[in-house]
PDB file of C-alpha atoms in Angstrom:
ATOM      1  CA  UNK H   1     -14.020 -37.441  78.501  1.00 55.00           C
ATOM      2  CA  UNK H   2     -12.491 -36.552  81.936  1.00 51.00           C
ATOM      3  CA  UNK H   3      -9.090 -37.256  81.118  1.00 83.00           C
ATOM      4  CA  UNK H   4      -9.181 -35.016  77.644  1.00 85.00           C
ATOM      5  CA  UNK H   5     -10.530 -32.004  80.058  1.00 88.00           C
ATOM      6  CA  UNK H   6      -8.190 -32.071  81.952  1.00 85.00           C
ATOM      7  CA  UNK H   7      -5.492 -32.418  79.065  1.00 88.00           C
ATOM      8  CA  UNK H   8      -7.574 -29.116  77.773  1.00 89.00           C
ATOM      9  CA  UNK H   9      -6.990 -27.326  80.625  1.00 90.00           C
ATOM     10  CA  UNK H  10      -3.748 -28.246  81.510  1.00 91.00           C
ATOM     11  CA  UNK H  11      -2.428 -27.576  78.220  1.00 92.00           C
ATOM     12  CA  UNK H  12      -4.394 -24.631  77.048  1.00 93.00           C
ATOM     13  CA  UNK H  13      -2.210 -21.698  79.687  1.00 93.00           C
ATOM     14  CA  UNK H  14       0.995 -23.598  77.764  1.00 94.00           C
ATOM     15  CA  UNK H  15      -0.186 -23.053  74.366  1.00 94.00           C
ATOM     16  CA  UNK H  16      -1.703 -18.900  75.200  1.00 94.00           C
ATOM     17  CA  UNK H  17       1.768 -18.331  76.712  1.00 94.00           C
ATOM     18  CA  UNK H  18       3.856 -19.420  73.336  1.00 93.00           C
ATOM     19  CA  UNK H  19       1.180 -17.567  71.383  1.00 93.00           C
ATOM     20  CA  UNK H  20       1.680 -14.487  73.546  1.00 93.00           C
ATOM     21  CA  UNK H  21       5.737 -14.723  73.547  1.00 92.00           C
ATOM     22  CA  UNK H  22       6.281 -16.236  69.757  1.00 93.00           C
ATOM     23  CA  UNK H  23       3.285 -16.147  67.402  1.00 94.00           C
ATOM     24  CA  UNK H  24       2.038 -12.578  67.951  1.00 95.00           C
ATOM     25  CA  UNK H  25       5.362 -10.872  68.202  1.00 95.00           C
ATOM     26  CA  UNK H  26       6.245 -12.855  65.215  1.00 96.00           C
ATOM     27  CA  UNK H  27       3.735 -11.720  63.252  1.00 96.00           C
ATOM     28  CA  UNK H  28       2.999  -8.180  64.977  1.00 96.00           C
ATOM     29  CA  UNK H  29       7.142  -7.505  63.474  1.00 97.00           C
ATOM     30  CA  UNK H  30       6.891  -9.087  60.372  1.00 97.00           C
ATOM     31  CA  UNK H  31       3.728  -7.468  59.372  1.00 97.00           C
ATOM     32  CA  UNK H  32       5.484  -4.079  60.275  1.00 97.00           C
ATOM     33  CA  UNK H  33       8.376  -4.970  58.652  1.00 98.00           C
ATOM     34  CA  UNK H  34       6.729  -6.191  55.653  1.00 97.00           C
ATOM     35  CA  UNK H  35       4.384  -3.304  55.365  1.00 96.00           C
ATOM     36  CA  UNK H  36       7.481  -0.771  54.934  1.00 96.00           C
ATOM     37  CA  UNK H  37       9.292  -3.103  52.174  1.00 97.00           C
ATOM     38  CA  UNK H  38       5.480  -3.179  50.547  1.00 96.00           C
ATOM     39  CA  UNK H  39       5.467   0.289  50.171  1.00 94.00           C
ATOM     40  CA  UNK H  40       8.943   1.291  49.510  1.00 94.00           C
ATOM     41  CA  UNK H  41       8.382  -2.029  46.378  1.00 96.00           C
ATOM     42  CA  UNK H  42       4.817  -0.549  45.348  1.00 94.00           C
ATOM     43  CA  UNK H  43       6.239   2.548  44.690  1.00 92.00           C
ATOM     44  CA  UNK H  44       8.963   1.660  42.818  1.00 93.00           C
ATOM     45  CA  UNK H  45       7.144  -0.500  40.615  1.00 92.00           C
ATOM     46  CA  UNK H  46       4.564   2.463  39.977  1.00 90.00           C
ATOM     47  CA  UNK H  47       7.426   5.039  39.461  1.00 85.00           C
ATOM     48  CA  UNK H  48       7.903   6.617  35.664  1.00 82.00           C
ATOM     49  CA  UNK H  49      11.196   7.487  36.230  1.00 82.00           C
ATOM     50  CA  UNK H  50      13.671   6.366  33.696  1.00 84.00           C
ATOM     51  CA  UNK H  51      17.804   5.546  33.714  1.00 81.00           C
ATOM     52  CA  UNK H  52      19.036   3.682  36.515  1.00 83.00           C
ATOM     53  CA  UNK H  53      15.657   3.838  38.211  1.00 85.00           C
ATOM     54  CA  UNK H  54      14.675   1.086  35.895  1.00 90.00           C
ATOM     55  CA  UNK H  55      17.173  -1.277  36.986  1.00 93.00           C
ATOM     56  CA  UNK H  56      15.294  -0.705  40.813  1.00 93.00           C
ATOM     57  CA  UNK H  57      12.305  -1.664  39.286  1.00 93.00           C
ATOM     58  CA  UNK H  58      13.534  -4.815  37.731  1.00 94.00           C
ATOM     59  CA  UNK H  59      14.778  -5.900  41.136  1.00 95.00           C
ATOM     60  CA  UNK H  60      11.449  -5.121  42.490  1.00 95.00           C
ATOM     61  CA  UNK H  61       9.464  -6.835  40.029  1.00 95.00           C
ATOM     62  CA  UNK H  62      12.020 -10.052  40.337  1.00 97.00           C
ATOM     63  CA  UNK H  63      11.656  -9.681  44.245  1.00 97.00           C
ATOM     64  CA  UNK H  64       7.684  -9.874  44.300  1.00 97.00           C
ATOM     65  CA  UNK H  65       7.787 -12.515  41.750  1.00 97.00           C
ATOM     66  CA  UNK H  66      10.223 -14.653  43.547  1.00 96.00           C
ATOM     67  CA  UNK H  67       8.450 -14.558  46.892  1.00 97.00           C
ATOM     68  CA  UNK H  68       5.104 -15.063  45.564  1.00 96.00           C
ATOM     69  CA  UNK H  69       5.943 -17.909  43.152  1.00 96.00           C
ATOM     70  CA  UNK H  70       7.403 -20.640  45.804  1.00 96.00           C
ATOM     71  CA  UNK H  71       6.440 -21.855  49.020  1.00 96.00           C
ATOM     72  CA  UNK H  72       6.629 -20.110  52.135  1.00 96.00           C
ATOM     73  CA  UNK H  73       7.860 -23.072  53.870  1.00 96.00           C
ATOM     74  CA  UNK H  74      10.629 -23.687  51.488  1.00 97.00           C
ATOM     75  CA  UNK H  75      11.786 -19.830  51.784  1.00 97.00           C
ATOM     76  CA  UNK H  76      12.232 -20.526  55.890  1.00 96.00           C
ATOM     77  CA  UNK H  77      13.888 -23.889  54.735  1.00 96.00           C
ATOM     78  CA  UNK H  78      16.472 -21.785  52.484  1.00 96.00           C
ATOM     79  CA  UNK H  79      17.071 -18.664  54.612  1.00 95.00           C
ATOM     80  CA  UNK H  80      17.391 -21.378  58.159  1.00 95.00           C
ATOM     81  CA  UNK H  81      18.914 -24.488  56.640  1.00 94.00           C
ATOM     82  CA  UNK H  82      20.427 -23.069  53.629  1.00 93.00           C
ATOM     83  CA  UNK H  83      22.277 -19.579  54.164  1.00 92.00           C
ATOM     84  CA  UNK H  84      24.958 -21.724  56.744  1.00 91.00           C
ATOM     85  CA  UNK H  85      26.169 -23.139  53.234  1.00 91.00           C
ATOM     86  CA  UNK H  86      26.706 -19.666  51.321  1.00 87.00           C
ATOM     87  CA  UNK H  87      30.036 -18.960  51.845  1.00 85.00           C
ATOM     88  CA  UNK H  88      31.899 -16.502  50.060  1.00 82.00           C
ATOM     89  CA  UNK H  89      35.618 -15.839  50.904  1.00 82.00           C
ATOM     90  CA  UNK H  90      36.373 -12.005  52.671  1.00 78.00           C
ATOM     91  CA  UNK H  91      32.382 -11.520  53.308  1.00 80.00           C
ATOM     92  CA  UNK H  92      30.454 -14.922  54.780  1.00 81.00           C
ATOM     93  CA  UNK H  93      33.535 -17.333  54.899  1.00 81.00           C
ATOM     94  CA  UNK H  94      31.301 -19.464  57.927  1.00 83.00           C
ATOM     95  CA  UNK H  95      28.335 -18.729  55.577  1.00 86.00           C
ATOM     96  CA  UNK H  96      24.890 -17.065  56.585  1.00 89.00           C
ATOM     97  CA  UNK H  97      24.079 -17.954  59.886  1.00 90.00           C
ATOM     98  CA  UNK H  98      20.733 -16.375  61.254  1.00 92.00           C
ATOM     99  CA  UNK H  99      19.366 -17.348  65.011  1.00 93.00           C
ATOM    100  CA  UNK H 100      15.440 -18.830  64.423  1.00 94.00           C
ATOM    101  CA  UNK H 101      14.156 -15.791  65.623  1.00 94.00           C
ATOM    102  CA  UNK H 102      15.770 -13.843  62.941  1.00 95.00           C
ATOM    103  CA  UNK H 103      15.337 -16.003  60.392  1.00 96.00           C
ATOM    104  CA  UNK H 104      11.498 -16.254  61.005  1.00 96.00           C
ATOM    105  CA  UNK H 105      10.916 -12.660  61.026  1.00 97.00           C
ATOM    106  CA  UNK H 106      13.276 -12.176  58.266  1.00 97.00           C
ATOM    107  CA  UNK H 107      11.179 -14.759  56.077  1.00 97.00           C
ATOM    108  CA  UNK H 108       7.960 -14.017  56.955  1.00 98.00           C
ATOM    109  CA  UNK H 109       8.730  -9.881  56.297  1.00 97.00           C
ATOM    110  CA  UNK H 110       9.859 -10.683  52.924  1.00 97.00           C
ATOM    111  CA  UNK H 111       7.269 -13.159  52.063  1.00 97.00           C
ATOM    112  CA  UNK H 112       4.468 -10.494  53.615  1.00 97.00           C
ATOM    113  CA  UNK H 113       6.196  -7.343  51.727  1.00 97.00           C
ATOM    114  CA  UNK H 114       5.751  -9.322  48.380  1.00 97.00           C
ATOM    115  CA  UNK H 115       2.032  -9.677  48.827  1.00 96.00           C
ATOM    116  CA  UNK H 116       1.104  -6.645  49.890  1.00 96.00           C
ATOM    117  CA  UNK H 117       3.246  -5.014  47.635  1.00 96.00           C
ATOM    118  CA  UNK H 118       0.786  -5.850  44.795  1.00 95.00           C
ATOM    119  CA  UNK H 119      -1.984  -5.020  47.382  1.00 95.00           C
ATOM    120  CA  UNK H 120      -0.782  -1.444  47.812  1.00 95.00           C
ATOM    121  CA  UNK H 121       0.146  -1.009  44.202  1.00 94.00           C
ATOM    122  CA  UNK H 122      -3.254  -1.793  42.938  1.00 93.00           C
ATOM    123  CA  UNK H 123      -5.071   0.641  45.626  1.00 93.00           C
ATOM    124  CA  UNK H 124      -2.347   3.501  44.356  1.00 91.00           C
ATOM    125  CA  UNK H 125      -3.510   2.760  40.667  1.00 90.00           C
ATOM    126  CA  UNK H 126      -7.473   2.862  41.639  1.00 90.00           C
ATOM    127  CA  UNK H 127      -7.332   6.252  42.933  1.00 88.00           C
ATOM    128  CA  UNK H 128      -8.855   8.630  39.680  1.00 87.00           C
ATOM    129  CA  UNK H 129      -5.856   9.949  37.124  1.00 85.00           C
ATOM    130  CA  UNK H 130      -7.690  13.441  37.967  1.00 86.00           C
ATOM    131  CA  UNK H 131      -7.109  13.615  41.351  1.00 86.00           C
ATOM    132  CA  UNK H 132      -3.247  13.584  40.491  1.00 84.00           C
ATOM    133  CA  UNK H 133      -3.946  16.212  37.910  1.00 85.00           C
ATOM    134  CA  UNK H 134      -6.003  18.480  40.047  1.00 87.00           C
ATOM    135  CA  UNK H 135      -3.383  18.635  42.918  1.00 85.00           C
ATOM    136  CA  UNK H 136      -0.608  19.591  40.130  1.00 86.00           C
ATOM    137  CA  UNK H 137      -2.855  22.126  38.955  1.00 86.00           C
ATOM    138  CA  UNK H 138      -2.958  23.907  42.289  1.00 87.00           C
ATOM    139  CA  UNK H 139       1.107  23.425  42.371  1.00 85.00           C
ATOM    140  CA  UNK H 140       1.613  20.578  44.528  1.00 86.00           C
ATOM    141  CA  UNK H 141       4.884  18.300  43.971  1.00 84.00           C
ATOM    142  CA  UNK H 142       4.401  14.715  43.220  1.00 81.00           C
ATOM    143  CA  UNK H 143       5.747  13.657  46.810  1.00 84.00           C
ATOM    144  CA  UNK H 144       2.733  15.980  48.245  1.00 87.00           C
ATOM    145  CA  UNK H 145      -0.161  14.451  46.529  1.00 87.00           C
ATOM    146  CA  UNK H 146       1.252  10.823  47.845  1.00 85.00           C
ATOM    147  CA  UNK H 147       1.668  12.001  50.821  1.00 85.00           C
ATOM    148  CA  UNK H 148      -1.839  14.217  51.468  1.00 87.00           C
ATOM    149  CA  UNK H 149      -4.342  12.952  48.755  1.00 88.00           C
ATOM    150  CA  UNK H 150      -3.341   9.678  47.465  1.00 87.00           C
ATOM    151  CA  UNK H 151      -1.846   7.513  50.353  1.00 86.00           C
ATOM    152  CA  UNK H 152      -4.634   8.303  52.609  1.00 86.00           C
ATOM    153  CA  UNK H 153      -7.345   7.364  49.823  1.00 88.00           C
ATOM    154  CA  UNK H 154      -5.311   4.155  49.370  1.00 89.00           C
ATOM    155  CA  UNK H 155      -4.661   3.089  52.540  1.00 87.00           C
ATOM    156  CA  UNK H 156      -8.510   2.786  53.349  1.00 88.00           C
ATOM    157  CA  UNK H 157      -8.726   0.799  49.847  1.00 90.00           C
ATOM    158  CA  UNK H 158      -6.084  -1.736  50.912  1.00 92.00           C
ATOM    159  CA  UNK H 159      -6.838  -1.688  54.518  1.00 92.00           C
ATOM    160  CA  UNK H 160      -9.433  -5.050  53.726  1.00 92.00           C
ATOM    161  CA  UNK H 161      -6.916  -7.192  51.905  1.00 94.00           C
ATOM    162  CA  UNK H 162      -3.987  -5.831  54.353  1.00 95.00           C
ATOM    163  CA  UNK H 163      -6.029  -7.256  57.141  1.00 94.00           C
ATOM    164  CA  UNK H 164      -6.581 -10.391  55.521  1.00 95.00           C
ATOM    165  CA  UNK H 165      -2.944 -10.779  54.961  1.00 95.00           C
ATOM    166  CA  UNK H 166      -2.084 -10.258  58.596  1.00 97.00           C
ATOM    167  CA  UNK H 167      -4.510 -12.942  59.563  1.00 96.00           C
ATOM    168  CA  UNK H 168      -3.004 -15.303  57.502  1.00 96.00           C
ATOM    169  CA  UNK H 169       0.219 -14.208  58.541  1.00 96.00           C
ATOM    170  CA  UNK H 170      -0.970 -14.944  62.241  1.00 96.00           C
ATOM    171  CA  UNK H 171      -1.473 -18.534  60.877  1.00 95.00           C
ATOM    172  CA  UNK H 172       1.463 -18.935  58.679  1.00 95.00           C
ATOM    173  CA  UNK H 173       3.173 -18.614  61.844  1.00 94.00           C
ATOM    174  CA  UNK H 174       3.274 -22.057  62.492  1.00 94.00           C
ATOM    175  CA  UNK H 175       5.569 -23.002  59.933  1.00 95.00           C
ATOM    176  CA  UNK H 176       8.361 -21.050  62.350  1.00 94.00           C
ATOM    177  CA  UNK H 177       7.739 -24.868  64.077  1.00 93.00           C
ATOM    178  CA  UNK H 178       9.695 -26.640  61.262  1.00 93.00           C
ATOM    179  CA  UNK H 179      12.969 -24.103  62.520  1.00 93.00           C
ATOM    180  CA  UNK H 180      12.634 -24.954  65.802  1.00 88.00           C
ATOM    181  CA  UNK H 181      10.685 -21.850  67.146  1.00 91.00           C
ATOM    182  CA  UNK H 182       8.639 -22.754  70.504  1.00 89.00           C
ATOM    183  CA  UNK H 183       5.176 -20.803  69.105  1.00 91.00           C
ATOM    184  CA  UNK H 184       1.907 -22.224  69.489  1.00 94.00           C
ATOM    185  CA  UNK H 185       1.887 -25.343  67.209  1.00 93.00           C
ATOM    186  CA  UNK H 186       5.161 -26.368  68.232  1.00 92.00           C
ATOM    187  CA  UNK H 187       4.329 -26.393  71.626  1.00 94.00           C
ATOM    188  CA  UNK H 188       0.980 -28.378  70.958  1.00 93.00           C
ATOM    189  CA  UNK H 189       2.999 -31.090  69.363  1.00 93.00           C
ATOM    190  CA  UNK H 190       5.490 -31.361  72.565  1.00 92.00           C
ATOM    191  CA  UNK H 191       2.436 -31.745  74.817  1.00 92.00           C
ATOM    192  CA  UNK H 192       1.283 -34.344  72.273  1.00 91.00           C
ATOM    193  CA  UNK H 193       4.273 -36.744  72.428  1.00 90.00           C
ATOM    194  CA  UNK H 194       4.208 -36.705  76.016  1.00 90.00           C
ATOM    195  CA  UNK H 195       0.263 -37.472  76.320  1.00 88.00           C
ATOM    196  CA  UNK H 196      -0.283 -39.534  73.161  1.00 87.00           C
ATOM    197  CA  UNK H 197      -3.277 -36.967  72.273  1.00 89.00           C
ATOM    198  CA  UNK H 198      -2.345 -35.757  69.445  1.00 90.00           C
ATOM    199  CA  UNK H 199      -6.101 -35.330  67.898  1.00 92.00           C
ATOM    200  CA  UNK H 200      -7.018 -33.770  71.054  1.00 92.00           C
ATOM    201  CA  UNK H 201      -3.755 -31.385  70.993  1.00 94.00           C
ATOM    202  CA  UNK H 202      -4.274 -30.516  67.380  1.00 94.00           C
ATOM    203  CA  UNK H 203      -7.921 -29.397  67.500  1.00 95.00           C
ATOM    204  CA  UNK H 204      -6.815 -27.579  70.804  1.00 95.00           C
ATOM    205  CA  UNK H 205      -4.564 -25.386  68.971  1.00 95.00           C
ATOM    206  CA  UNK H 206      -6.591 -25.010  66.055  1.00 95.00           C
ATOM    207  CA  UNK H 207      -9.529 -23.789  68.208  1.00 95.00           C
ATOM    208  CA  UNK H 208      -6.744 -21.466  69.533  1.00 95.00           C
ATOM    209  CA  UNK H 209      -6.398 -20.233  66.407  1.00 96.00           C
ATOM    210  CA  UNK H 210      -9.301 -19.645  65.364  1.00 96.00           C
ATOM    211  CA  UNK H 211     -10.546 -17.820  68.503  1.00 95.00           C
ATOM    212  CA  UNK H 212      -7.595 -15.343  67.461  1.00 94.00           C
ATOM    213  CA  UNK H 213      -8.332 -14.962  63.977  1.00 95.00           C
ATOM    214  CA  UNK H 214     -11.972 -14.122  64.837  1.00 96.00           C
ATOM    215  CA  UNK H 215     -10.749 -11.392  67.078  1.00 95.00           C
ATOM    216  CA  UNK H 216      -8.503 -10.166  64.362  1.00 95.00           C
ATOM    217  CA  UNK H 217     -11.416 -10.280  62.311  1.00 95.00           C
ATOM    218  CA  UNK H 218     -13.842  -8.468  64.160  1.00 95.00           C
ATOM    219  CA  UNK H 219     -11.282  -5.770  64.463  1.00 94.00           C
ATOM    220  CA  UNK H 220     -11.151  -5.463  60.877  1.00 93.00           C
ATOM    221  CA  UNK H 221     -14.367  -4.949  60.585  1.00 91.00           C
ATOM    222  CA  UNK H 222     -13.947  -2.341  63.361  1.00 91.00           C
ATOM    223  CA  UNK H 223     -11.438  -0.532  61.452  1.00 89.00           C
ATOM    224  CA  UNK H 224     -13.605  -0.596  58.078  1.00 86.00           C
ATOM    225  CA  UNK H 225     -16.138   1.181  59.626  1.00 86.00           C
ATOM    226  CA  UNK H 226     -14.247   3.770  61.197  1.00 84.00           C
ATOM    227  CA  UNK H 227     -11.963   4.356  58.077  1.00 79.00           C
ATOM    228  CA  UNK H 228     -15.458   4.192  55.751  1.00 75.00           C
ATOM    229  CA  UNK H 229     -17.680   6.672  58.140  1.00 69.00           C
ATOM    230  CA  UNK H 230     -17.644   9.694  55.957  1.00 59.00           C
ATOM    231  CA  UNK H 231     -18.361   7.345  52.584  1.00 62.00           C
ATOM    232  CA  UNK H 232     -21.212   7.801  50.923  1.00 59.00           C
ATOM    233  CA  UNK H 233     -23.809   4.603  51.752  1.00 56.00           C
ATOM    234  CA  UNK H 234     -24.864   2.712  48.797  1.00 48.00           C
ATOM    235  CA  UNK H 235     -28.695   2.736  47.950  1.00 50.00           C
TER     236      UNK H 235
END
């Protein structure tokens, strides 16, 4: 028992440091980039424009379908291990070679963007059509309606599922170990290879992930209360 306790005490700071240096930054950066991409994709998908815009809508639909229909681990392997073999004469003669950090963030961002795009699209469509018509009746343009009326309400509606997506992304960053990023799970594997206590190390990293996600869940609940404080409570 003393040996196990010693392993936990000495290993926890190393794993936590990897979380602060890699896991959390990767999750935050990827989520921000993914959210920007998701908003743009959602707006394209709900647009009623015709002509050349239909091509852009088809690309958006294909992007969402592709990243929601394939495993995240496979996507990471394609971006990091596969793209270097994509050699295009005059453009990428040596293939597309990305460092692990860039490949990880790019993949996580694209994957997150695809899922969040559907969340945001559904949130926008959940706003009653009458609000659009009322805004148009007082002379507001479509962009003004989106910015001032629709998107603020959609943000509140989409907050819970988007928060869940971020929490899932934090856990999914453990897959970055497969492309040599030294995040929390990779550090626990390295320590386990030294002390021959994989069960202890995997339980330890699982506990640290659970603590981090619990904190994020509490923050989610706080944000939901703040954004819903003006709503009439259900009786």
